[in-house]
Amino acid sequence: MHNLVVCTLCSCYPHALIGCRRSGTSRSSIARARCASARVLREFGVDLPESTEIRIWDSSAELRYLVLPERPAGTERLSEAELATLVRATR
């Protein structure tokens, strides 16, 4: 499963945290993300297998979504500092 958060109010999202905003915030851009989510994700450099379920979460002024990744397998004994190193390495 892969999560995609869309929002017509993207200007107030923390882009340093969720990544660069390449597409516009127009209704047509949001509709395109909903209808062709795999293609839109590929444009952002995320190439998923066809079998991946893509869940779309629509944020609004009243409701915000932040998708947190699962802890990587085999990292149960890593310290917080060691985990932070992993996160920086994947950026």
mmCIF file of N, CA and C in Angstrom:
data_model
loop_
_atom_site.group_PDB
_atom_site.id
_atom_site.type_symbol
_atom_site.label_atom_id
_atom_site.label_comp_id
_atom_site.label_asym_id
_atom_site.label_seq_id
_atom_site.Cartn_x
_atom_site.Cartn_y
_atom_site.Cartn_z
ATOM 1 N N MET A 1 0.842 -1.171 0.000
ATOM 2 C CA MET A 1 0.000 0.000 0.000
ATOM 3 C C MET A 1 0.891 1.240 0.000
ATOM 4 N N HIS A 2 0.431 2.278 -0.723
ATOM 5 C CA HIS A 2 1.123 3.567 -0.745
ATOM 6 C C HIS A 2 0.071 4.649 -0.529
ATOM 7 N N ASN A 3 0.397 5.654 0.272
ATOM 8 C CA ASN A 3 -0.526 6.741 0.577
ATOM 9 C C ASN A 3 -0.154 7.993 -0.195
ATOM 10 N N LEU A 4 -1.175 8.701 -0.696
ATOM 11 C CA LEU A 4 -0.989 9.960 -1.397
ATOM 12 C C LEU A 4 -1.945 10.972 -0.776
ATOM 13 N N VAL A 5 -1.381 12.044 -0.244
ATOM 14 C CA VAL A 5 -2.195 13.099 0.358
ATOM 15 C C VAL A 5 -2.355 14.207 -0.673
ATOM 16 N N VAL A 6 -3.595 14.592 -0.949
ATOM 17 C CA VAL A 6 -3.873 15.720 -1.842
ATOM 18 C C VAL A 6 -4.578 16.803 -1.039
ATOM 19 N N CYS A 7 -4.376 18.029 -1.480
ATOM 20 C CA CYS A 7 -4.964 19.148 -0.746
ATOM 21 C C CYS A 7 -5.069 20.359 -1.650
ATOM 22 N N THR A 8 -6.203 21.019 -1.639
ATOM 23 C CA THR A 8 -6.354 22.248 -2.414
ATOM 24 C C THR A 8 -5.726 23.432 -1.680
ATOM 25 N N LEU A 9 -5.272 23.207 -0.457
ATOM 26 C CA LEU A 9 -4.668 24.276 0.341
ATOM 27 C C LEU A 9 -3.184 24.015 0.570
ATOM 28 N N CYS A 10 -2.505 23.454 -0.400
ATOM 29 C CA CYS A 10 -1.115 23.012 -0.237
ATOM 30 C C CYS A 10 -0.162 24.080 0.265
ATOM 31 N N SER A 11 -0.471 25.327 0.098
ATOM 32 C CA SER A 11 0.460 26.380 0.491
ATOM 33 C C SER A 11 0.741 26.375 1.995
ATOM 34 N N CYS A 12 -0.106 25.763 2.783
ATOM 35 C CA CYS A 12 0.126 25.777 4.229
ATOM 36 C C CYS A 12 0.711 24.460 4.744
ATOM 37 N N TYR A 13 1.000 23.513 3.836
ATOM 38 C CA TYR A 13 1.633 22.261 4.249
ATOM 39 C C TYR A 13 3.122 22.451 4.458
ATOM 40 N N PRO A 14 3.743 21.729 5.383
ATOM 41 C CA PRO A 14 5.187 21.858 5.622
ATOM 42 C C PRO A 14 5.983 21.134 4.534
ATOM 43 N N HIS A 15 6.292 21.799 3.437
ATOM 44 C CA HIS A 15 6.931 21.158 2.281
ATOM 45 C C HIS A 15 8.306 20.603 2.591
ATOM 46 N N ALA A 16 9.014 21.181 3.546
ATOM 47 C CA ALA A 16 10.318 20.623 3.920
ATOM 48 C C ALA A 16 10.134 19.221 4.500
ATOM 49 N N LEU A 17 8.994 18.970 5.097
ATOM 50 C CA LEU A 17 8.708 17.671 5.691
ATOM 51 C C LEU A 17 8.124 16.690 4.685
ATOM 52 N N ILE A 18 7.184 17.129 3.853
ATOM 53 C CA ILE A 18 6.501 16.193 2.950
ATOM 54 C C ILE A 18 7.069 16.161 1.546
ATOM 55 N N GLY A 19 8.021 17.038 1.238
ATOM 56 C CA GLY A 19 8.639 17.008 -0.079
ATOM 57 C C GLY A 19 8.238 18.186 -0.936
ATOM 58 N N CYS A 20 8.936 18.313 -2.015
ATOM 59 C CA CYS A 20 8.743 19.427 -2.944
ATOM 60 C C CYS A 20 7.366 19.381 -3.593
ATOM 61 N N ARG A 21 6.779 20.532 -3.768
ATOM 62 C CA ARG A 21 5.481 20.637 -4.431
ATOM 63 C C ARG A 21 5.734 20.981 -5.891
ATOM 64 N N ARG A 22 5.491 20.017 -6.791
ATOM 65 C CA ARG A 22 5.718 20.254 -8.213
ATOM 66 C C ARG A 22 4.436 20.561 -8.956
ATOM 67 N N SER A 23 3.351 19.947 -8.565
ATOM 68 C CA SER A 23 2.112 20.188 -9.295
ATOM 69 C C SER A 23 1.366 21.348 -8.667
ATOM 70 N N GLY A 24 0.459 21.930 -9.425
ATOM 71 C CA GLY A 24 -0.323 23.045 -8.917
ATOM 72 C C GLY A 24 -1.372 22.574 -7.931
ATOM 73 N N THR A 25 -2.082 23.537 -7.393
ATOM 74 C CA THR A 25 -3.126 23.210 -6.432
ATOM 75 C C THR A 25 -4.511 23.396 -7.031
ATOM 76 N N SER A 26 -4.578 23.453 -8.340
ATOM 77 C CA SER A 26 -5.873 23.651 -8.976
ATOM 78 C C SER A 26 -6.734 22.397 -8.829
ATOM 79 N N ARG A 27 -8.012 22.571 -8.994
ATOM 80 C CA ARG A 27 -8.925 21.427 -8.918
ATOM 81 C C ARG A 27 -8.566 20.373 -9.956
ATOM 82 N N SER A 28 -8.117 20.805 -11.145
ATOM 83 C CA SER A 28 -7.758 19.835 -12.179
ATOM 84 C C SER A 28 -6.533 19.021 -11.772
ATOM 85 N N SER A 29 -5.576 19.649 -11.085
ATOM 86 C CA SER A 29 -4.402 18.916 -10.604
ATOM 87 C C SER A 29 -4.800 17.876 -9.564
ATOM 88 N N ILE A 30 -5.695 18.252 -8.674
ATOM 89 C CA ILE A 30 -6.158 17.325 -7.634
ATOM 90 C C ILE A 30 -6.927 16.177 -8.288
ATOM 91 N N ALA A 31 -7.787 16.481 -9.247
ATOM 92 C CA ALA A 31 -8.549 15.437 -9.942
ATOM 93 C C ALA A 31 -7.608 14.490 -10.669
ATOM 94 N N ARG A 32 -6.564 15.020 -11.280
ATOM 95 C CA ARG A 32 -5.588 14.183 -11.978
ATOM 96 C C ARG A 32 -4.886 13.244 -10.997
ATOM 97 N N ALA A 33 -4.548 13.747 -9.818
ATOM 98 C CA ALA A 33 -3.909 12.894 -8.800
ATOM 99 C C ALA A 33 -4.841 11.768 -8.371
ATOM 100 N N ARG A 34 -6.136 12.056 -8.319
ATOM 101 C CA ARG A 34 -7.101 11.026 -7.927
ATOM 102 C C ARG A 34 -7.291 9.988 -9.030
ATOM 103 N N CYS A 35 -7.350 10.434 -10.291
ATOM 104 C CA CYS A 35 -7.645 9.537 -11.420
ATOM 105 C C CYS A 35 -6.415 8.810 -11.950
ATOM 106 N N ALA A 36 -5.266 9.438 -11.884
ATOM 107 C CA ALA A 36 -4.042 8.862 -12.449
ATOM 108 C C ALA A 36 -2.931 8.897 -11.398
ATOM 109 N N SER A 37 -3.243 8.418 -10.202
ATOM 110 C CA SER A 37 -2.313 8.551 -9.080
ATOM 111 C C SER A 37 -0.962 7.892 -9.340
ATOM 112 N N ALA A 38 -0.936 6.719 -9.969
ATOM 113 C CA ALA A 38 0.338 6.047 -10.237
ATOM 114 C C ALA A 38 1.203 6.890 -11.175
ATOM 115 N N ARG A 39 0.595 7.483 -12.185
ATOM 116 C CA ARG A 39 1.331 8.327 -13.134
ATOM 117 C C ARG A 39 1.867 9.581 -12.442
ATOM 118 N N VAL A 40 1.046 10.194 -11.618
ATOM 119 C CA VAL A 40 1.469 11.392 -10.894
ATOM 120 C C VAL A 40 2.627 11.059 -9.959
ATOM 121 N N LEU A 41 2.537 9.932 -9.263
ATOM 122 C CA LEU A 41 3.620 9.536 -8.373
ATOM 123 C C LEU A 41 4.914 9.285 -9.146
ATOM 124 N N ARG A 42 4.812 8.665 -10.333
ATOM 125 C CA ARG A 42 6.009 8.445 -11.165
ATOM 126 C C ARG A 42 6.666 9.772 -11.532
ATOM 127 N N GLU A 43 5.860 10.786 -11.795
ATOM 128 C CA GLU A 43 6.396 12.112 -12.105
ATOM 129 C C GLU A 43 7.181 12.694 -10.934
ATOM 130 N N PHE A 44 6.851 12.271 -9.732
ATOM 131 C CA PHE A 44 7.562 12.696 -8.527
ATOM 132 C C PHE A 44 8.715 11.757 -8.190
ATOM 133 N N GLY A 45 8.960 10.770 -9.045
ATOM 134 C CA GLY A 45 10.072 9.847 -8.825
ATOM 135 C C GLY A 45 9.719 8.616 -8.016
ATOM 136 N N VAL A 46 8.426 8.365 -7.791
ATOM 137 C CA VAL A 46 7.986 7.188 -7.037
ATOM 138 C C VAL A 46 7.373 6.208 -8.024
ATOM 139 N N ASP A 47 8.120 5.157 -8.334
ATOM 140 C CA ASP A 47 7.662 4.157 -9.301
ATOM 141 C C ASP A 47 7.247 2.908 -8.533
ATOM 142 N N LEU A 48 5.961 2.639 -8.487
ATOM 143 C CA LEU A 48 5.417 1.535 -7.700
ATOM 144 C C LEU A 48 5.025 0.359 -8.590
ATOM 145 N N PRO A 49 5.118 -0.864 -8.055
ATOM 146 C CA PRO A 49 4.611 -2.009 -8.820
ATOM 147 C C PRO A 49 3.111 -1.853 -9.064
ATOM 148 N N GLU A 50 2.643 -2.410 -10.165
ATOM 149 C CA GLU A 50 1.209 -2.306 -10.507
ATOM 150 C C GLU A 50 0.309 -2.884 -9.423
ATOM 151 N N SER A 51 0.835 -3.831 -8.658
ATOM 152 C CA SER A 51 0.030 -4.487 -7.618
ATOM 153 C C SER A 51 -0.148 -3.625 -6.367
ATOM 154 N N THR A 52 0.531 -2.480 -6.295
ATOM 155 C CA THR A 52 0.453 -1.623 -5.115
ATOM 156 C C THR A 52 -0.875 -0.884 -5.063
ATOM 157 N N GLU A 53 -1.541 -0.987 -3.943
ATOM 158 C CA GLU A 53 -2.778 -0.223 -3.719
ATOM 159 C C GLU A 53 -2.383 1.201 -3.345
ATOM 160 N N ILE A 54 -2.978 2.182 -4.007
ATOM 161 C CA ILE A 54 -2.705 3.584 -3.696
ATOM 162 C C ILE A 54 -3.941 4.162 -3.019
ATOM 163 N N ARG A 55 -3.755 4.620 -1.789
ATOM 164 C CA ARG A 55 -4.850 5.253 -1.046
ATOM 165 C C ARG A 55 -4.668 6.758 -1.103
ATOM 166 N N ILE A 56 -5.730 7.437 -1.446
ATOM 167 C CA ILE A 56 -5.683 8.884 -1.571
ATOM 168 C C ILE A 56 -6.432 9.504 -0.400
ATOM 169 N N TRP A 57 -5.766 10.425 0.273
ATOM 170 C CA TRP A 57 -6.328 11.116 1.426
ATOM 171 C C TRP A 57 -6.468 12.582 1.051
ATOM 172 N N ASP A 58 -7.668 13.120 1.172
ATOM 173 C CA ASP A 58 -7.961 14.483 0.762
ATOM 174 C C ASP A 58 -8.006 15.393 1.990
ATOM 175 N N SER A 59 -7.007 16.257 2.113
ATOM 176 C CA SER A 59 -6.951 17.189 3.240
ATOM 177 C C SER A 59 -7.781 18.422 2.942
ATOM 178 N N SER A 60 -8.168 19.083 3.998
ATOM 179 C CA SER A 60 -8.946 20.312 3.870
ATOM 180 C C SER A 60 -8.492 21.277 4.959
ATOM 181 N N ALA A 61 -9.147 22.414 5.050
ATOM 182 C CA ALA A 61 -8.812 23.378 6.090
ATOM 183 C C ALA A 61 -9.126 22.830 7.481
ATOM 184 N N GLU A 62 -10.076 21.905 7.556
ATOM 185 C CA GLU A 62 -10.476 21.355 8.855
ATOM 186 C C GLU A 62 -9.755 20.060 9.222
ATOM 187 N N LEU A 63 -9.192 19.381 8.222
ATOM 188 C CA LEU A 63 -8.614 18.060 8.461
ATOM 189 C C LEU A 63 -7.306 17.910 7.702
ATOM 190 N N ARG A 64 -6.236 17.569 8.413
ATOM 191 C CA ARG A 64 -4.918 17.392 7.805
ATOM 192 C C ARG A 64 -4.451 15.949 8.001
ATOM 193 N N TYR A 65 -3.767 15.428 6.987
ATOM 194 C CA TYR A 65 -3.212 14.082 7.062
ATOM 195 C C TYR A 65 -1.696 14.153 7.007
ATOM 196 N N LEU A 66 -1.053 13.336 7.793
ATOM 197 C CA LEU A 66 0.385 13.154 7.731
ATOM 198 C C LEU A 66 0.614 11.655 7.787
ATOM 199 N N VAL A 67 1.185 11.108 6.754
ATOM 200 C CA VAL A 67 1.407 9.666 6.666
ATOM 201 C C VAL A 67 2.807 9.365 7.162
ATOM 202 N N LEU A 68 2.900 8.552 8.186
ATOM 203 C CA LEU A 68 4.191 8.173 8.747
ATOM 204 C C LEU A 68 4.574 6.789 8.237
ATOM 205 N N PRO A 69 5.826 6.619 7.833
ATOM 206 C CA PRO A 69 6.247 5.306 7.328
ATOM 207 C C PRO A 69 6.356 4.286 8.457
ATOM 208 N N GLU A 70 6.240 3.016 8.077
ATOM 209 C CA GLU A 70 6.463 1.949 9.047
ATOM 210 C C GLU A 70 7.934 1.881 9.398
ATOM 211 N N ARG A 71 8.210 1.395 10.561
ATOM 212 C CA ARG A 71 9.598 1.182 10.966
ATOM 213 C C ARG A 71 10.189 0.099 10.073
ATOM 214 N N PRO A 72 11.369 0.318 9.487
ATOM 215 C CA PRO A 72 11.978 -0.697 8.623
ATOM 216 C C PRO A 72 12.276 -1.989 9.386
ATOM 217 N N ALA A 73 12.065 -3.104 8.712
ATOM 218 C CA ALA A 73 12.348 -4.408 9.333
ATOM 219 C C ALA A 73 13.815 -4.471 9.741
ATOM 220 N N GLY A 74 14.069 -5.073 10.879
ATOM 221 C CA GLY A 74 15.435 -5.254 11.351
ATOM 222 C C GLY A 74 16.023 -4.069 12.089
ATOM 223 N N THR A 75 15.194 -3.065 12.391
ATOM 224 C CA THR A 75 15.718 -1.868 13.072
ATOM 225 C C THR A 75 15.222 -1.757 14.519
ATOM 226 N N GLU A 76 14.674 -2.823 15.038
ATOM 227 C CA GLU A 76 14.067 -2.782 16.371
ATOM 228 C C GLU A 76 15.050 -2.365 17.458
ATOM 229 N N ARG A 77 16.322 -2.700 17.287
ATOM 230 C CA ARG A 77 17.318 -2.401 18.329
ATOM 231 C C ARG A 77 18.097 -1.118 18.068
ATOM 232 N N LEU A 78 17.778 -0.410 16.993
ATOM 233 C CA LEU A 78 18.495 0.828 16.701
ATOM 234 C C LEU A 78 18.031 1.952 17.625
ATOM 235 N N SER A 79 18.973 2.823 17.966
ATOM 236 C CA SER A 79 18.638 3.988 18.788
ATOM 237 C C SER A 79 17.937 5.039 17.925
ATOM 238 N N GLU A 80 17.412 6.061 18.568
ATOM 239 C CA GLU A 80 16.765 7.147 17.834
ATOM 240 C C GLU A 80 17.761 7.827 16.896
ATOM 241 N N ALA A 81 19.002 8.020 17.346
ATOM 242 C CA ALA A 81 20.032 8.654 16.514
ATOM 243 C C ALA A 81 20.356 7.780 15.295
ATOM 244 N N GLU A 82 20.417 6.479 15.468
ATOM 245 C CA GLU A 82 20.698 5.574 14.353
ATOM 246 C C GLU A 82 19.542 5.577 13.343
ATOM 247 N N LEU A 83 18.308 5.618 13.842
ATOM 248 C CA LEU A 83 17.150 5.705 12.952
ATOM 249 C C LEU A 83 17.155 7.028 12.177
ATOM 250 N N ALA A 84 17.527 8.112 12.845
ATOM 251 C CA ALA A 84 17.585 9.417 12.176
ATOM 252 C C ALA A 84 18.603 9.382 11.039
ATOM 253 N N THR A 85 19.706 8.669 11.226
ATOM 254 C CA THR A 85 20.700 8.528 10.167
ATOM 255 C C THR A 85 20.106 7.825 8.962
ATOM 256 N N LEU A 86 19.276 6.812 9.197
ATOM 257 C CA LEU A 86 18.607 6.111 8.098
ATOM 258 C C LEU A 86 17.685 7.049 7.320
ATOM 259 N N VAL A 87 16.948 7.882 8.043
ATOM 260 C CA VAL A 87 16.008 8.803 7.395
ATOM 261 C C VAL A 87 16.772 9.806 6.542
ATOM 262 N N ARG A 88 17.847 10.352 7.060
ATOM 263 C CA ARG A 88 18.648 11.317 6.288
ATOM 264 C C ARG A 88 19.255 10.659 5.054
ATOM 265 N N ALA A 89 19.612 9.386 5.144
ATOM 266 C CA ALA A 89 20.242 8.687 4.022
ATOM 267 C C ALA A 89 19.257 8.432 2.883
ATOM 268 N N THR A 90 17.945 8.379 3.160
ATOM 269 C CA THR A 90 16.955 8.089 2.135
ATOM 270 C C THR A 90 16.395 9.334 1.468
ATOM 271 N N ARG A 91 16.795 10.503 1.882
ATOM 272 C CA ARG A 91 16.285 11.755 1.292
ATOM 273 C C ARG A 91 16.894 12.034 -0.023
#
